C-alpha atoms as one frame of an Amber mdcrd trajectory, in Angstrom:
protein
-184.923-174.513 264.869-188.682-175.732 264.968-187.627-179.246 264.209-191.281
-180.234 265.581-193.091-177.791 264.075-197.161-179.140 263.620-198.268-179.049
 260.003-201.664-179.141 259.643-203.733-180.749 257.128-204.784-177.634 255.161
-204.264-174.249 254.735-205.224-171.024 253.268-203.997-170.029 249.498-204.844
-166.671 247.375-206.088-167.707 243.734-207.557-166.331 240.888-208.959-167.361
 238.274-208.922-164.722 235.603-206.769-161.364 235.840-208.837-158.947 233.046
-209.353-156.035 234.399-207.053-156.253 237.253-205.657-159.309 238.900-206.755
-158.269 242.470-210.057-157.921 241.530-210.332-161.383 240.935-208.322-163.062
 244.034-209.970-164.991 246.092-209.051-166.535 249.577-209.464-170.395 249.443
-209.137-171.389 253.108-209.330-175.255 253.513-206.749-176.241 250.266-204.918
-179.442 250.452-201.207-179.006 251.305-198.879-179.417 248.297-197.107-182.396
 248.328-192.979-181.860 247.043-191.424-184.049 244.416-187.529-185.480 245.650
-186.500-182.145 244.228-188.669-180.227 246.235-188.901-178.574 249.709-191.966
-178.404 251.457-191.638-174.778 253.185-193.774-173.126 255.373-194.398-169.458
 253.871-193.420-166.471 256.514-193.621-163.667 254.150-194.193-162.513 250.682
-192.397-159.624 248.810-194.897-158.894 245.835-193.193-157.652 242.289-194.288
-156.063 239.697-194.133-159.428 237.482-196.735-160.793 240.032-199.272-158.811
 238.342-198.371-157.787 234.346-197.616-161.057 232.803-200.882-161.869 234.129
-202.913-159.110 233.450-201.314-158.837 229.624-204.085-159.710 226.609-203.166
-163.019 225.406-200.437-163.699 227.131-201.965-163.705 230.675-204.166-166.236
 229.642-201.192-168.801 228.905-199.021-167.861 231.663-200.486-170.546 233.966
-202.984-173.055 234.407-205.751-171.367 236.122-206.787-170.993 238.882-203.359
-169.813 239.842-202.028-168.231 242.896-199.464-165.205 242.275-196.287-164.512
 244.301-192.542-165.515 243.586-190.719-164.283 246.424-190.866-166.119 249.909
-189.014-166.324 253.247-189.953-169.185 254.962-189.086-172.469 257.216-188.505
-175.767 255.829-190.516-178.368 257.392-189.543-181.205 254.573-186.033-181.384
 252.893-185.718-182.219 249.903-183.748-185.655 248.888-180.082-185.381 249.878
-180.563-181.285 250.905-178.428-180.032 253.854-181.261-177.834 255.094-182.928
-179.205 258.021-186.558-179.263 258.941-187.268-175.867 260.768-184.467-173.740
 259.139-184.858-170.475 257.891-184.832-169.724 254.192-185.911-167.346 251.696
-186.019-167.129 247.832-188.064-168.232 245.325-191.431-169.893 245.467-191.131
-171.592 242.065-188.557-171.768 238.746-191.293-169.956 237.213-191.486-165.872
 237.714-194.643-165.987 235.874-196.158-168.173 238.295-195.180-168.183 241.392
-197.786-169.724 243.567-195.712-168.349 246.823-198.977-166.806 248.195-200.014
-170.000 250.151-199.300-170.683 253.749-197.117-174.088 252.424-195.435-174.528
 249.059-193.192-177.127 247.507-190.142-175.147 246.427-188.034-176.224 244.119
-184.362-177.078 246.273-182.473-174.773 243.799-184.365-171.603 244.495-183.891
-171.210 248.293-181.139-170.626 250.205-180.579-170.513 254.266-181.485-167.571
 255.929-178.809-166.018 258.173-179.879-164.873 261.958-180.412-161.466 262.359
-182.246-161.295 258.928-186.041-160.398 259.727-188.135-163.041 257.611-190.211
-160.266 256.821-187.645-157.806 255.375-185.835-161.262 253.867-189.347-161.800
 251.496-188.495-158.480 249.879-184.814-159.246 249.020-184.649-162.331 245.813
-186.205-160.606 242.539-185.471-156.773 243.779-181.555-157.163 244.826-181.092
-159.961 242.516-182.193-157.613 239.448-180.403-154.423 240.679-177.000-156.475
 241.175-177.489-158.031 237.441-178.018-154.558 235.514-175.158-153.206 237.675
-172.448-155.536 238.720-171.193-156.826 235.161-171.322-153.677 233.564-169.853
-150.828 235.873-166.904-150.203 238.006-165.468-147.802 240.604-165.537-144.827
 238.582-168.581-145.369 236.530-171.574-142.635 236.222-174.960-144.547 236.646
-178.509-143.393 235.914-181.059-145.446 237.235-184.740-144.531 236.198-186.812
-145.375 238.990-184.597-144.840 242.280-187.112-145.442 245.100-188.858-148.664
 244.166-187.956-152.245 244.721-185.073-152.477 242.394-184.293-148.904 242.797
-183.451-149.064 246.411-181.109-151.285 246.300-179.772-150.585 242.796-178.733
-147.103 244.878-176.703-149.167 246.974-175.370-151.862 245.277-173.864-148.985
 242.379-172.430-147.189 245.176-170.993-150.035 246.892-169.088-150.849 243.446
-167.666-146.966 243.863-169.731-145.762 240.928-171.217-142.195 241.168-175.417
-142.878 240.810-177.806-140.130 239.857-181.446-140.915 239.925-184.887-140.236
 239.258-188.061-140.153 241.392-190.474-137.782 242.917-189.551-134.923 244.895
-191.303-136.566 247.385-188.862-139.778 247.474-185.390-137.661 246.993-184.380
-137.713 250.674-184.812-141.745 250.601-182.662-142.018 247.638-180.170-139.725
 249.026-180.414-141.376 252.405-179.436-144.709 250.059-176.204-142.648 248.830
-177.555-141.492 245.529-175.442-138.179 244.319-177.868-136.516 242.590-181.341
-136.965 241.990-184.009-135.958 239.095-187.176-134.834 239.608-189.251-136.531
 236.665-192.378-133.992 237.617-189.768-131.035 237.204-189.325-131.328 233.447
-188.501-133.553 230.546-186.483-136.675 232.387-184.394-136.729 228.750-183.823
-133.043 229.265-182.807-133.161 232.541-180.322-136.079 232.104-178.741-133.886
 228.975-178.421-130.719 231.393-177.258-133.357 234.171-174.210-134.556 231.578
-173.238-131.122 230.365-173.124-129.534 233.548-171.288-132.397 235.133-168.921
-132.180 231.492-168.908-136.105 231.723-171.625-138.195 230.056-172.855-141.353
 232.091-171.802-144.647 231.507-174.472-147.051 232.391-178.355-146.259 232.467
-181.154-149.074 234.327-184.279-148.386 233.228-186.699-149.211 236.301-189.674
-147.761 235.445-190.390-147.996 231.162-191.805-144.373 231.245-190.193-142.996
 227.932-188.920-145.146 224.877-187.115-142.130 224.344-184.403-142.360 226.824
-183.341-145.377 224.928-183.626-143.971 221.381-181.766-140.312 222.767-179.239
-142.330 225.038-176.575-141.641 222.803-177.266-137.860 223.583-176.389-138.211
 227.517-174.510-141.480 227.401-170.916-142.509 226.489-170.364-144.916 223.246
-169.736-147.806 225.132-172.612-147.290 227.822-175.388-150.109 227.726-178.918
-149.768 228.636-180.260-152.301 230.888-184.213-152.508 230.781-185.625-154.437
 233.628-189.179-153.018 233.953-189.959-155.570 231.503-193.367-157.034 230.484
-195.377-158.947 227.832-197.432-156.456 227.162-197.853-155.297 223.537-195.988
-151.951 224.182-192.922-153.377 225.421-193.059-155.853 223.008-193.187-153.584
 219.959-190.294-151.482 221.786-188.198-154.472 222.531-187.865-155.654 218.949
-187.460-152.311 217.545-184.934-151.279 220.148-182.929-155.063 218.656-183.231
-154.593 214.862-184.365-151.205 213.900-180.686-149.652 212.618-179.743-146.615
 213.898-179.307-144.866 210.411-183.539-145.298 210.469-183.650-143.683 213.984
-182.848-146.886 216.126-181.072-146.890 219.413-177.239-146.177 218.965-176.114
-147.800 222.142-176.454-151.380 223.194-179.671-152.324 225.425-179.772-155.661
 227.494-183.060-156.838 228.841-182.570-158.361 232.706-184.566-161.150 234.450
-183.521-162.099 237.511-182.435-166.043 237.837-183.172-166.849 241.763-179.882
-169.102 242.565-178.027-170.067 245.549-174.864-168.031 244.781-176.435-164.338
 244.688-178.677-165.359 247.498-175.844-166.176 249.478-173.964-163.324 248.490
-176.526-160.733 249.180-177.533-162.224 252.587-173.845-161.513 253.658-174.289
-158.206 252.268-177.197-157.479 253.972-175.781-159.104 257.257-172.419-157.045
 257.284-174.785-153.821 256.108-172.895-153.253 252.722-177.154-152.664 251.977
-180.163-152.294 253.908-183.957-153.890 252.606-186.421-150.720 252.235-189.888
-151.916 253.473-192.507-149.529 252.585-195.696-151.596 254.080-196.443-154.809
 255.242-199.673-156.432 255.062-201.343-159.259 256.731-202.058-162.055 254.612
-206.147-162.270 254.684-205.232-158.170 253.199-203.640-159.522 250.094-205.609
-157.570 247.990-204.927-154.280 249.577-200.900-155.095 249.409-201.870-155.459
 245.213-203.468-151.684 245.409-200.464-150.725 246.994-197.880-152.132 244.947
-199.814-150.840 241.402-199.768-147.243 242.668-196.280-147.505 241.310-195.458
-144.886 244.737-194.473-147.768 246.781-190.929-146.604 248.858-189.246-150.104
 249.030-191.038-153.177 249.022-194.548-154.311 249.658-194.849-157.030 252.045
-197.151-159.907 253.008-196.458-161.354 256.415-198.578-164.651 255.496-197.823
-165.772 258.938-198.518-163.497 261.196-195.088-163.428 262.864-194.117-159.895
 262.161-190.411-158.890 262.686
């Protein structure tokens, strides 16, 4: 531990101001910012590393809602590995120990790209050695959403589809589904198939082949079982909600988790919830996950990753002043794993 570690009296933070248009084209590098100062409730943590999500960017970038998300100018980022340098009142970490999870309570706005936050003491949880800070920032929203849509709905047995099977969530929702003894087809890119079957995925759908809803019909016929569960990374297709009852069993639920307030999903969100499916509604139940960063599934999923039940897919790590760039990568939507920002510098 770094009991001694020097703080100093400021430090560099990413903000922006306005996201129209794209929210990296308006961050900005503020590099003489005031440390925050933590309420009794609060740890001040020294940020390692960043693992940027999806939600970093589209609540932000929606019309009308990214405009009440936050006060502005706001700094993006939720998840964080980091070191404590202040406990929080009556906390059992000690200054210099190891932690990751969540920046803030708020997944809208995070504020963990900063080289010093004040996180909230019920977000973070110890780090355990032999966890890489740097792979650690990548774990909280990711694993934490994957285990949700899975866990409580599936068990050794079960046939899973998960759309999306080589991003964040994807990655691990490979593992975590086959850890539970469930048999997990997939989609991605013939270019990603050998990751996902390196993660244990059975069988894997090309969505650039053909029709994904197609496929996933063939994929149930030909396998004369229809699939149990479905996670819907990605939001590509309305329709594999809507047509679910024509690949899925009557009791299977589809879990959305590429969620965002964006008109779109809006409009399909309520329709999926009240349109009846004599009027061409959804005939099987859908459940719409957000991950709620808590000390029991980080300390659950550290153990996992420490006894290698599943294993953190990094696709690129960036240095903090290359924020920006880590924001291009993560909208390509191609990213293998997780994008990273070592805020740091302290690499593996």
């Amino acid at each position: 531990m770094m009991a001694n570690h020097s703080v100093p009296s400021t430090m560099r933070i990413w903000k922006y101001a306005s996201a129209e248009g794209g929210l990296e084209n308006h961050l900005r590098l503020h590099t003489a910012e005031p440390l925050p100062r933590p309420n009794t409730k609060q740890h001040l943590v020294q940020v390692l590393a960043v693992g940027l999500n999806p939600v970093d960017y589209k609540p932000a970038e929606a019309p009308l809602v990214g405009s009440l998300i936050a006060k502005k100018p706001a700094t993006p980022g939720f998840d964080i590995a980091g070191r404590v340098i202040i406990p929080a009142d009556g906390s059992t970490l000690e200054p210099g120990q190891l932690v990751y999870g969540a920046a803030s309570a708020n997944p809208l706005a995070g504020g963990a790209l900063a080289e010093y936050i004040a996180a909230p003491a019920e977000t973070v949880y110890p780090l355990p050695s032999g966890i890489s800070p740097v792979v650690a920032a990548g774990v909280p929203v990711a694993a934490i959403t994957a285990y949700g849509s899975l866990i409580p709905h599936i068990r050794a047995g079960s046939r899973v589809f998960l759309n999306g099977g080589s991003g964040g969530v994807g990655t691990f929702g490979i593992q975590i589904a086959k850890a539970a003894g469930a048999h997990v087809t997939v989609s991605c890119s013939a270019h990603n198939a050998d990751l996902c079957r390196s993660l244990g995925a059975d069988d894997v759908l090309d969505y650039t082949a053909g029709p994904l809803l197609d496929q996933l019909r063939d994929a149930a016929t030909t396998a004369g079982r229809l699939f149990d569960h479905v996670v819907d990374n990605v939001f590509s297709d309305p329709a594999l909600y809507y047509q679910a009852h024509t690949y899925t069993t009557p009791d299977a639920k589809f879990v959305e988790v590429a969620s965002g307030p964006n008109l779109a999903f809006l409009r399909f969100a309520i329709g999926a919830n009240i349109w009846p499916s004599f009027l061409g509604g959804g005939r099987r139940k859908i459940v719409i996950f957000v991950a709620d960063i808590k000390h029991e599934p980080l300390e659950l999923l550290a153990s996992w990753i420490v006894d290698g039940k599943i294993k953190p897919v990094t696709d690129q790590v960036f240095p903090m002043k290359d924020a920006i760039e880590a924001f291009k990568r993560l909208k390509t939507g191609r990213a293998r794993g997780k994008v990273i920002v070592d805020v740091a510098g302290e690499g593996q």
